[in-house]
Tab-separated table of C-alpha atoms and ligand atoms in Angstrom:
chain	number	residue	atom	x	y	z
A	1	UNK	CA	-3.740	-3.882	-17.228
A	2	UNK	CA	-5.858	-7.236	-17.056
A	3	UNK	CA	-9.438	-6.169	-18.326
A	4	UNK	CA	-12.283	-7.025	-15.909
A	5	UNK	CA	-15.794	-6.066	-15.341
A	6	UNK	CA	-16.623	-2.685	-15.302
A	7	UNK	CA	-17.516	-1.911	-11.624
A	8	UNK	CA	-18.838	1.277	-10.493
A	9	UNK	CA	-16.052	3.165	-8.504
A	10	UNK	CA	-16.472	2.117	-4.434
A	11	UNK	CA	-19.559	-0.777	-5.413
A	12	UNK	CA	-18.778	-3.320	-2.449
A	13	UNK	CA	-16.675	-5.699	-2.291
A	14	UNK	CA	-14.122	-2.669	-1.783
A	15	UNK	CA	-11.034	-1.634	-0.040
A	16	UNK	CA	-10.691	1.386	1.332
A	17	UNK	CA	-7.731	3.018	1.814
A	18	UNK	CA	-5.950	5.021	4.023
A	19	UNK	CA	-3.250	7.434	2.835
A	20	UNK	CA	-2.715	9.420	5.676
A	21	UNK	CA	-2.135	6.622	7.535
A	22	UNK	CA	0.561	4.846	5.587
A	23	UNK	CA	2.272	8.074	5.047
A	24	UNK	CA	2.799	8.388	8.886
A	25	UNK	CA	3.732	4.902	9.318
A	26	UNK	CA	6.426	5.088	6.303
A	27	UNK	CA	7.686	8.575	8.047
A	28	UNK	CA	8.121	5.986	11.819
A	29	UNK	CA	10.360	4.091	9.307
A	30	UNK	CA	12.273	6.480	7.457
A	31	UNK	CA	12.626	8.572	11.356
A	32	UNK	CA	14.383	5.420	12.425
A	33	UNK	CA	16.500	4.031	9.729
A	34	UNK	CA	19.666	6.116	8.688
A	35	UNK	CA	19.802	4.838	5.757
A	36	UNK	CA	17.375	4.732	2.175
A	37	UNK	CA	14.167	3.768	2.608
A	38	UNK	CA	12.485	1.997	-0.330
A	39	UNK	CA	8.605	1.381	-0.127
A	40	UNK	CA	7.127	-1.997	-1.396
A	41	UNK	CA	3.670	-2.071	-3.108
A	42	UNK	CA	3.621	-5.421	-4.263
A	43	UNK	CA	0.539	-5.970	-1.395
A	44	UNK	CA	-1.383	-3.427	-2.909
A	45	UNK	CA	-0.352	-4.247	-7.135
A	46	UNK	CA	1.728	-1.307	-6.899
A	47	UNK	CA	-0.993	1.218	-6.419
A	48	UNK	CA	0.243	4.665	-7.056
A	49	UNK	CA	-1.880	6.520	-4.492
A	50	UNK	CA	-0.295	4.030	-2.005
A	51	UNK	CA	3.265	5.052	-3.403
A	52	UNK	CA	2.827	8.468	-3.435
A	53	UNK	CA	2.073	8.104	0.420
A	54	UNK	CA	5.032	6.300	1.022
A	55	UNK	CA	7.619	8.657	-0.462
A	56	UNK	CA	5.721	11.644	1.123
A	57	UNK	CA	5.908	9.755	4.464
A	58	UNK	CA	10.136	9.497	3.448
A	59	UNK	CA	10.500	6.493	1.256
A	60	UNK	CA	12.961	7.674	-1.641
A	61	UNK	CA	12.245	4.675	-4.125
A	62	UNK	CA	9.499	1.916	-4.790
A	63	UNK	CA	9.951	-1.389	-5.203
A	64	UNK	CA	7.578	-3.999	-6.356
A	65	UNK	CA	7.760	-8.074	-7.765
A	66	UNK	CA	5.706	-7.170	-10.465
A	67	UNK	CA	6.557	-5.083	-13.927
A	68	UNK	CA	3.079	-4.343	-14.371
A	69	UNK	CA	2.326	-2.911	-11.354
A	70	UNK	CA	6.072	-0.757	-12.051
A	71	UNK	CA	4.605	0.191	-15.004
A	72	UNK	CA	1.106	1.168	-13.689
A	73	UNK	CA	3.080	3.400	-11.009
A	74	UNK	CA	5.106	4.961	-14.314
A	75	UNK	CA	2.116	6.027	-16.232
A	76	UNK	CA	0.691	8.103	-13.824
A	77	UNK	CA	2.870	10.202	-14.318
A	78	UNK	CA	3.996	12.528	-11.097
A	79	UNK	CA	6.282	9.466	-9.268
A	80	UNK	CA	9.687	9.897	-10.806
A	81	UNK	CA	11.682	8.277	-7.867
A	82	UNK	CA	13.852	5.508	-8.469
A	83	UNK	CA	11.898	2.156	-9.115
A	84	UNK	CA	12.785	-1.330	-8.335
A	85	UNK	CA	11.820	-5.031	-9.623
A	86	UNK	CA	11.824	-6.999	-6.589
A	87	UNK	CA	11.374	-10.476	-8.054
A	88	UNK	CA	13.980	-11.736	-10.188
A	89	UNK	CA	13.193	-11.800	-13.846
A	90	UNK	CA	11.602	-13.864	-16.078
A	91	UNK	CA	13.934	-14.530	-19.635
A	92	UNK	CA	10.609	-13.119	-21.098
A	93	UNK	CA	10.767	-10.027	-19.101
A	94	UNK	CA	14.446	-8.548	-20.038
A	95	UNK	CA	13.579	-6.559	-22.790
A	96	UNK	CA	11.094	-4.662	-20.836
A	97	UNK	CA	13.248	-5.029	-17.521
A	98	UNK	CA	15.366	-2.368	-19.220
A	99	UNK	CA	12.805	-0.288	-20.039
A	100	UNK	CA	10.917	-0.056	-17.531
A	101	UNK	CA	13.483	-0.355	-14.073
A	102	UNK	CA	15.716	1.882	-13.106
A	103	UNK	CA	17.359	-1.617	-10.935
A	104	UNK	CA	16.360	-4.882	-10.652
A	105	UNK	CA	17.177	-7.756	-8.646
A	106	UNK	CA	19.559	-11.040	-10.236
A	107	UNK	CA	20.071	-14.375	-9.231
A	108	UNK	CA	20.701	-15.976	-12.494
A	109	UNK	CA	23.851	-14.984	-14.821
A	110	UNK	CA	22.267	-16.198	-18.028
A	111	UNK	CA	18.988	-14.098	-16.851
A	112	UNK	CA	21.294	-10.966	-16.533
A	113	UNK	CA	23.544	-12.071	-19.569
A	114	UNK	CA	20.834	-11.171	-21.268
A	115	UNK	CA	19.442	-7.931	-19.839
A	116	UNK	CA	23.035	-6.850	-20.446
A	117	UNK	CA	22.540	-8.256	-24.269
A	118	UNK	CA	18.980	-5.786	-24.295
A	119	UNK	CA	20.669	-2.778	-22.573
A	120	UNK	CA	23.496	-2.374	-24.722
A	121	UNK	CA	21.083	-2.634	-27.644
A	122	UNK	CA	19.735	0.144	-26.190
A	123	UNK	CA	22.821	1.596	-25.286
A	124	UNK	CA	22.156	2.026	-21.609
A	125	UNK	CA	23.816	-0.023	-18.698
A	126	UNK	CA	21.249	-1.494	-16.661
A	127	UNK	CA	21.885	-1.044	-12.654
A	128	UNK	CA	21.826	-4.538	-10.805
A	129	UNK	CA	21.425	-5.894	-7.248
A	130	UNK	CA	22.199	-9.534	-6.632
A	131	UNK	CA	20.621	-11.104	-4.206
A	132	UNK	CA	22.344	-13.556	-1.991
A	133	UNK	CA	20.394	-16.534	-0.042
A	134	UNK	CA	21.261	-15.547	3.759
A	135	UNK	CA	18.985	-18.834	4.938
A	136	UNK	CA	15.631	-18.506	4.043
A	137	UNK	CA	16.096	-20.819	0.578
A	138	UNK	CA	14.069	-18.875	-1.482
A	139	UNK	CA	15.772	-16.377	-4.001
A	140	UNK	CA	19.435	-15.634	-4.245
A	141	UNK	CA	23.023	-16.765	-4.953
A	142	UNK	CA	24.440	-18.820	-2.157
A	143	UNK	CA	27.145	-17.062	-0.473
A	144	UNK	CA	29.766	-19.472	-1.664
A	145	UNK	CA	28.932	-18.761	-5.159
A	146	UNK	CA	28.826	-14.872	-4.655
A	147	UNK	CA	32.519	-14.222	-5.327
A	148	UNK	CA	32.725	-16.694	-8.505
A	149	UNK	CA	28.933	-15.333	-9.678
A	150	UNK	CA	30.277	-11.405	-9.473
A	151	UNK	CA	33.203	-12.218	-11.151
A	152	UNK	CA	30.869	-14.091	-14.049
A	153	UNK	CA	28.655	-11.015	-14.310
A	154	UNK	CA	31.391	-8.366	-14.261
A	155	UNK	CA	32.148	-9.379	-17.752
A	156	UNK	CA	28.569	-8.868	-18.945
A	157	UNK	CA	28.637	-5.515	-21.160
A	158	UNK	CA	25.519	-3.679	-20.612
A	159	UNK	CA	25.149	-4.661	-16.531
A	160	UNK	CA	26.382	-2.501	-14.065
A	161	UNK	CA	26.387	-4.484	-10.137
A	162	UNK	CA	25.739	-2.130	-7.741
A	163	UNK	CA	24.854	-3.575	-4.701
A	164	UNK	CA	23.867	-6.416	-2.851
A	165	UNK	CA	20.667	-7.313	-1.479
A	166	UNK	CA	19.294	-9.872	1.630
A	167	UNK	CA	15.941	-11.059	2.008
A	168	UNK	CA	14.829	-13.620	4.485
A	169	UNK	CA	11.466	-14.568	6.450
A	170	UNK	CA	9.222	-15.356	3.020
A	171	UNK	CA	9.423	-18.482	2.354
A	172	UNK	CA	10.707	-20.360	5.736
A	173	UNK	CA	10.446	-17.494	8.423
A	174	UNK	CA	14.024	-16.984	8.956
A	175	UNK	CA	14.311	-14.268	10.479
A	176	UNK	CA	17.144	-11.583	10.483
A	177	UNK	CA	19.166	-11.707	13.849
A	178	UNK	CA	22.356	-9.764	14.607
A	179	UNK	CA	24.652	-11.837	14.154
A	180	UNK	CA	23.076	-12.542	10.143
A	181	UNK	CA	22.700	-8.890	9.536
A	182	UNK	CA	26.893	-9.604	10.517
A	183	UNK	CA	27.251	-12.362	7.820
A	184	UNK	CA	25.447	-9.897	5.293
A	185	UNK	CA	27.771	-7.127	5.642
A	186	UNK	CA	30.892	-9.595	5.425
A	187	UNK	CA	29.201	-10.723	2.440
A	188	UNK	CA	28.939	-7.364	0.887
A	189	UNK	CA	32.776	-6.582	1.542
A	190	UNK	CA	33.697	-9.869	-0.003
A	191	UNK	CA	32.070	-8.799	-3.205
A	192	UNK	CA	34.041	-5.178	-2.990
A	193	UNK	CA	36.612	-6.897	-2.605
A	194	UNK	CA	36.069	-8.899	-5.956
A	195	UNK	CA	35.146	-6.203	-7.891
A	196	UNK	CA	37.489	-3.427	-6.126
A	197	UNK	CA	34.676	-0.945	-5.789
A	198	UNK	CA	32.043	0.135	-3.244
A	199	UNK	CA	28.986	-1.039	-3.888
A	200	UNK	CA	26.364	1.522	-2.777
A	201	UNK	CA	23.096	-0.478	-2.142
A	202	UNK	CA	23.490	-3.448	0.687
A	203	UNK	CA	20.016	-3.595	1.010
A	204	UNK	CA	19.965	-5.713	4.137
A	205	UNK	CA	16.288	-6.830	4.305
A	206	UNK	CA	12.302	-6.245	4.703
A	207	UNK	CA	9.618	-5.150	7.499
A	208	UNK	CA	10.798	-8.086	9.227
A	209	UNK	CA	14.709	-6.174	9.788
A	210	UNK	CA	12.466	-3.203	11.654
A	211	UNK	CA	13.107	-5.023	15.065
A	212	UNK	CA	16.381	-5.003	14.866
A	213	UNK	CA	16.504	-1.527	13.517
A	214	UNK	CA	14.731	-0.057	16.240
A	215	UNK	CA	16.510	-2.259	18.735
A	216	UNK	CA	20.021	0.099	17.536
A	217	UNK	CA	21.415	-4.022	16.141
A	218	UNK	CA	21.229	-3.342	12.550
A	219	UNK	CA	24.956	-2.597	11.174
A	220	UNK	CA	25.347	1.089	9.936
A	221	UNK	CA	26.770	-0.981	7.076
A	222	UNK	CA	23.399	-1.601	6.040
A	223	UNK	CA	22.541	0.837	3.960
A	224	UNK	CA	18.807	0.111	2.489
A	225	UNK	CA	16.005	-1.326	3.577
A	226	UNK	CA	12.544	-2.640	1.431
A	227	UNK	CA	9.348	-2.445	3.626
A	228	UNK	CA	6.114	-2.883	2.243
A	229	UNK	CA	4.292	-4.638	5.324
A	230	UNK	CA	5.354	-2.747	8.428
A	231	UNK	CA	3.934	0.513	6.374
A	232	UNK	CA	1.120	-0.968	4.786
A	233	UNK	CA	-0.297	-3.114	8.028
A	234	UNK	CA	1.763	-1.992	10.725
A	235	UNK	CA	2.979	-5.169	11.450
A	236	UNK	CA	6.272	-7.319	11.911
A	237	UNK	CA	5.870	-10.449	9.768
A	238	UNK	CA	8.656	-12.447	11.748
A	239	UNK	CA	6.060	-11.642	14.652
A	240	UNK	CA	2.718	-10.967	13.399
A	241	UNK	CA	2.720	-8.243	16.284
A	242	UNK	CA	2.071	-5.021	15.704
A	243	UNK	CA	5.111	-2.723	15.479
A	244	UNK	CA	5.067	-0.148	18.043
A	245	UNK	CA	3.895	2.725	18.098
A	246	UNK	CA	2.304	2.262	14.078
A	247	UNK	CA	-1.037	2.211	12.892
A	248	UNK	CA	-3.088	-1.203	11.827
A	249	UNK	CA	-5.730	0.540	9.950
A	250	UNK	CA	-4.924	1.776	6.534
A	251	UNK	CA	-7.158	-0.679	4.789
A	252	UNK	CA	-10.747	-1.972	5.194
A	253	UNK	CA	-12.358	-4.318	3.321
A	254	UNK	CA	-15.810	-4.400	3.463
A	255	UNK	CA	-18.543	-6.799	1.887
A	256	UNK	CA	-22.274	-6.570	1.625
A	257	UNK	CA	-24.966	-9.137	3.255
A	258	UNK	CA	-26.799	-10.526	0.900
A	259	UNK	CA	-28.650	-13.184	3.413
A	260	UNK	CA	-28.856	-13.152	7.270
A	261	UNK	CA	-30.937	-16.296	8.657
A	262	UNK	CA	-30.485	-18.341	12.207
A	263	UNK	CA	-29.982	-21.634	10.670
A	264	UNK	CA	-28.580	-24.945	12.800
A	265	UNK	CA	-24.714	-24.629	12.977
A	266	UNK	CA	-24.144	-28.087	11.784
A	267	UNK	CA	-25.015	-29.415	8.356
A	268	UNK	CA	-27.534	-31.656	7.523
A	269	UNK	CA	-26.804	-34.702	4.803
A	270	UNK	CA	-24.216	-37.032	4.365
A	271	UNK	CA	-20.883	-35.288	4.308
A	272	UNK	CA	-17.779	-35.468	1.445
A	273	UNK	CA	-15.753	-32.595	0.191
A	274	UNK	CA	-16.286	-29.234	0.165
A	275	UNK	CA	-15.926	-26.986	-2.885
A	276	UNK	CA	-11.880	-26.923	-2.118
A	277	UNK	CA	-11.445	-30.472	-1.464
A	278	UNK	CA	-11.807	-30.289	2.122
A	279	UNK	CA	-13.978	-31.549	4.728
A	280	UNK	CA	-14.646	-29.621	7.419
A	281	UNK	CA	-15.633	-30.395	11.131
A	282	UNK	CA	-18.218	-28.069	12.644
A	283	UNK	CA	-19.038	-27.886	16.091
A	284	UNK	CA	-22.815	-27.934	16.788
A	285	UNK	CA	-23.794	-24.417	18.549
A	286	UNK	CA	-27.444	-25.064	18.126
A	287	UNK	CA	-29.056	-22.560	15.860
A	288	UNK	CA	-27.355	-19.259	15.471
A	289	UNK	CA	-27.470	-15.863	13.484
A	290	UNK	CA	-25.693	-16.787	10.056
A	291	UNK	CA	-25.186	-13.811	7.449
A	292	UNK	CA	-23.340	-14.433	4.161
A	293	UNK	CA	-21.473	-11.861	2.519
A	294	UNK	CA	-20.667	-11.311	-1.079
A	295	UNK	CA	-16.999	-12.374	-1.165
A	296	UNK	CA	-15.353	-15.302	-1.439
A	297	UNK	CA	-12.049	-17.619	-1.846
A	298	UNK	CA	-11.726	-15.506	-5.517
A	299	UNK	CA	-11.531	-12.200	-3.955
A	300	UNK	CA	-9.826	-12.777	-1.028
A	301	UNK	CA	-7.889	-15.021	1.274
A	302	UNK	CA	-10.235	-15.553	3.948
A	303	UNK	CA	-8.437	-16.933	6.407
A	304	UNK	CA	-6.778	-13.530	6.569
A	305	UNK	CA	-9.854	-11.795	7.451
A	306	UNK	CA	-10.664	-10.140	10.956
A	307	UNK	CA	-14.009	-8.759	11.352
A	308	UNK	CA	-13.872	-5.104	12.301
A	309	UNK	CA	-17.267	-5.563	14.473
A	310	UNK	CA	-16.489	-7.335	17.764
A	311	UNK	CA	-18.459	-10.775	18.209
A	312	UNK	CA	-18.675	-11.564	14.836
A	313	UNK	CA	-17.441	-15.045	13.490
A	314	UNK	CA	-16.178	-15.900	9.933
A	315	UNK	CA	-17.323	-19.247	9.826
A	316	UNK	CA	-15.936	-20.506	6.274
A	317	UNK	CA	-15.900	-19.712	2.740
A	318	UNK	CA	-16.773	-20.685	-0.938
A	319	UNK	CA	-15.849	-19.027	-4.147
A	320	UNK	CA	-18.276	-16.300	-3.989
A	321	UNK	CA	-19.833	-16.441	-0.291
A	322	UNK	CA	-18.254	-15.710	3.111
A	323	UNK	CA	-20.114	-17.369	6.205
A	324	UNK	CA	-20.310	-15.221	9.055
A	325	UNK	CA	-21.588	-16.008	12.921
A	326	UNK	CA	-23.087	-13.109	14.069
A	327	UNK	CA	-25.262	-13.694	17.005
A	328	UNK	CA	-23.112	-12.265	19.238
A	329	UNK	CA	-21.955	-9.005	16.860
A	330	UNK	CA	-22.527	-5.398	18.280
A	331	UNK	CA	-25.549	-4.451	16.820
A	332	UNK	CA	-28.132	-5.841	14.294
A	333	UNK	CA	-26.736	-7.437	10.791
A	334	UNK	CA	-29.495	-7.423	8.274
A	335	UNK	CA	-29.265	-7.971	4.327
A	336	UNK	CA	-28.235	-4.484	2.525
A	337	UNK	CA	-25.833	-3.617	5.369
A	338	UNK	CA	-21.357	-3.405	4.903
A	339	UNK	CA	-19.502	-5.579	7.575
A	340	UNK	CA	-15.540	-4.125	7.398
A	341	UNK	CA	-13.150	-6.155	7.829
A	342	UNK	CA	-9.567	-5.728	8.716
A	343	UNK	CA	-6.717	-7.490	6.252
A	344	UNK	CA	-3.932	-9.641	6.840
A	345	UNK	CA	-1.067	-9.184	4.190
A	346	UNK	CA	-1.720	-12.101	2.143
A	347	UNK	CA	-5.715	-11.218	2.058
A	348	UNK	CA	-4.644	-7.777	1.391
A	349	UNK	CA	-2.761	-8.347	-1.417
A	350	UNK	CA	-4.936	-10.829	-3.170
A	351	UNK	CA	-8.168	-8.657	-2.641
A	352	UNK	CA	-6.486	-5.186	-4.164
A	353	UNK	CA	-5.279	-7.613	-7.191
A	354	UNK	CA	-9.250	-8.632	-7.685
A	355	UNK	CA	-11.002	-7.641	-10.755
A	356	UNK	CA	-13.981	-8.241	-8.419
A	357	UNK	CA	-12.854	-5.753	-5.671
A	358	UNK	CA	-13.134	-1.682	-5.996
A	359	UNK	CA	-10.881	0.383	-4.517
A	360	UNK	CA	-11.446	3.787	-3.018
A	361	UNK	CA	-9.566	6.251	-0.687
A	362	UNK	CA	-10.450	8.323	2.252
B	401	PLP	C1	8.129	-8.615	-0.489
B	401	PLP	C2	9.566	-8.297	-0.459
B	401	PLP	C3	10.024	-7.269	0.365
B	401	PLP	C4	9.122	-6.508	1.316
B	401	PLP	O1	8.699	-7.358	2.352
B	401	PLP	P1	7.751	-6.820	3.551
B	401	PLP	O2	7.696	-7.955	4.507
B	401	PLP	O3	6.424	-6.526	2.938
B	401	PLP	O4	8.391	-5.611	4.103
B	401	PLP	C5	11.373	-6.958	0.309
B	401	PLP	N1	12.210	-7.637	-0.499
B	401	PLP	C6	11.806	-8.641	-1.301
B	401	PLP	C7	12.783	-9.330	-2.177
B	401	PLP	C8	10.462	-9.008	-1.305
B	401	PLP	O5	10.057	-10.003	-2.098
């Protein structure tokens, strides 16, 4: 792991965490979806207390973008499920691809030419998914190229294809409808068809399938799903709603105040760019309550922040200082106190992958 600063365990900034709660919401999942259920933990760097959670709340495998965080999962020791690389590989990676994944995810023949090349060298056959590009343009073979691709690949030693794999909503919001979840599983009898086998993992998509799941319009075809934000957040990311029925609160992030003074809510000077290259407009409130906290753009992405408190404000946000308006919060706010706030994936993810931010668990 990346060496940081040594920081006391639960010094602020920190993010608490939640197991009991993601272990129910992974168990509103796994109630729901006949099929395998394979927790995601890149929004959390693969944290193993998080995993453990998720295959207690029914999850049978974990699945994360990054090898290190597989790895970090792996050394603890007692979580022996199945585990997945979500994010294609880099040519740097292969050797330790076989290693350390039980399956991995391939776009690129020359990529999995040469995981084939390291696993027979090792004398194993690693397990691949390819991923096909259903829309959203990010990763994946395009289906036109899926039947030409698998036949490329089937004559890699070392590689065994076993399934097929969907992801949409990341990069351009697509979103998975019925009648796509459709085109995937005609896609995934096209390539049995090429290769004149089952293939056992059709992993048809991400939190943002859950809707369709629940709705009874996912096809029984479908026979995997990888969630990571619906259990971690409780939310739909096609939606931003919450999911019904699951909880929001399985991490809290909380900061210190390290200065609380009413100060004018406009600056005063002659105005260029900001630390980030931006110049922002500020509406003049007359004087107010302003408390910084000690976090910033490093930690976290602030934007993804939701005070906890009602009536509190995040204003804006430097490297190492959050802004917050908090005349109107519940209560006093005085240096020396914790103001919790509530995550958004992206500020989630980012903060738990800070050298600068603890972790602890409830
Ligand atoms: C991140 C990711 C997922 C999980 O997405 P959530 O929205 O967190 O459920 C699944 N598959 C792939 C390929 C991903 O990159």
């Amino acid at each position: 792991m990346i060496e940081g600063p040594r920081l006391d365990a639960e010094r602020a900034p920190v993010v608490t965490v939640r197991p009991a709660v993601l272990e129910r919401n992974a168990r509103r999942v796994a109630d729901r979806f006949d099929g395998e259920l394979v927790g995601v933990t890149k929004g959390v760097s693969g944290d193993p207390r998080v995993a453990r959670a998720m295959l207690e709340g029914g999850a049978t495998a974990i699945a994360d973008s990054r090898l290190v965080n597989l790895r970090r999962l792996r050394e603890t020791g007692d979580i022996d499920c199945e585990c997945y690389l979500l994010r294609t590989p880099m040519r740097s990676e292969v050797e330790d691809v076989v290693r350390d994944v039980d399956v991995s995810m391939q776009s690129e023949p020359s990529i999995l030419r040469a995981i084939g090349a390291a696993a027979s060298r090792r004398d194993v056959d690693h397990r691949a998914v390819l991923a096909v590009d259903v829309g959203d343009r990010r990763e994946g073979i395009m289906p036109d190229d899926l039947e030409s691709t698998l036949a490329t690949v089937e004559t890699f030693d070392g590689v065994e294809v076993v399934g097929i794999a969907a992801h949409v909503g990341s990069l351009n919001g697509v979103v998975p409808t019925a009648e796509s979840a459709a085109h995937f599983v005609e896609l995934v009898e096209r390539a049995e068809r090429t290769v004149s086998r089952q293939l056992p993992i059709r992993s048809g998509g991400s939190s943002n399938a859950l809707s369709l799941c629940f709705a009874g319009d996912l096809p029984t075809e479908v026979t995997q799903l990888r969630v990571g934000e619906a259990i971690l957040l409780g939310t739909d990311p096609a939606t931003g709603e919450v999911l019904p029925g699951f909880e929001t609160d399985a991490f809290v992030l909380s900061a210190d105040v390290i200065e609380c003074k009413p100060k004018p809510s406009t600056p005063d000077g002659t105005i260029r760019r900001d630390a980030f290259g931006e110049s922002p407009t500020v509406e003049d409130r007359g004087t107010r309550d302003r408390a910084i906290v000690a976090l910033g753009r490093v930690d976290v992405a602030v934007e993804g922040l939701t005070p906890v408190r009602d009536g509190i404000d995040v204003l804006g946000a430097s490297s190492d200082h959050t802004v917050l308006d908090v005349t109107d919060a519940r209560g006093t706010v005085r240096p020396g106190d914790s103001i919790a706030f509530s995550p958004e994936y992206g500020a989630l993810a980012r903060s738990v992958a800070s050298q600068y931010v603890t972790t602890a668990y409830e």
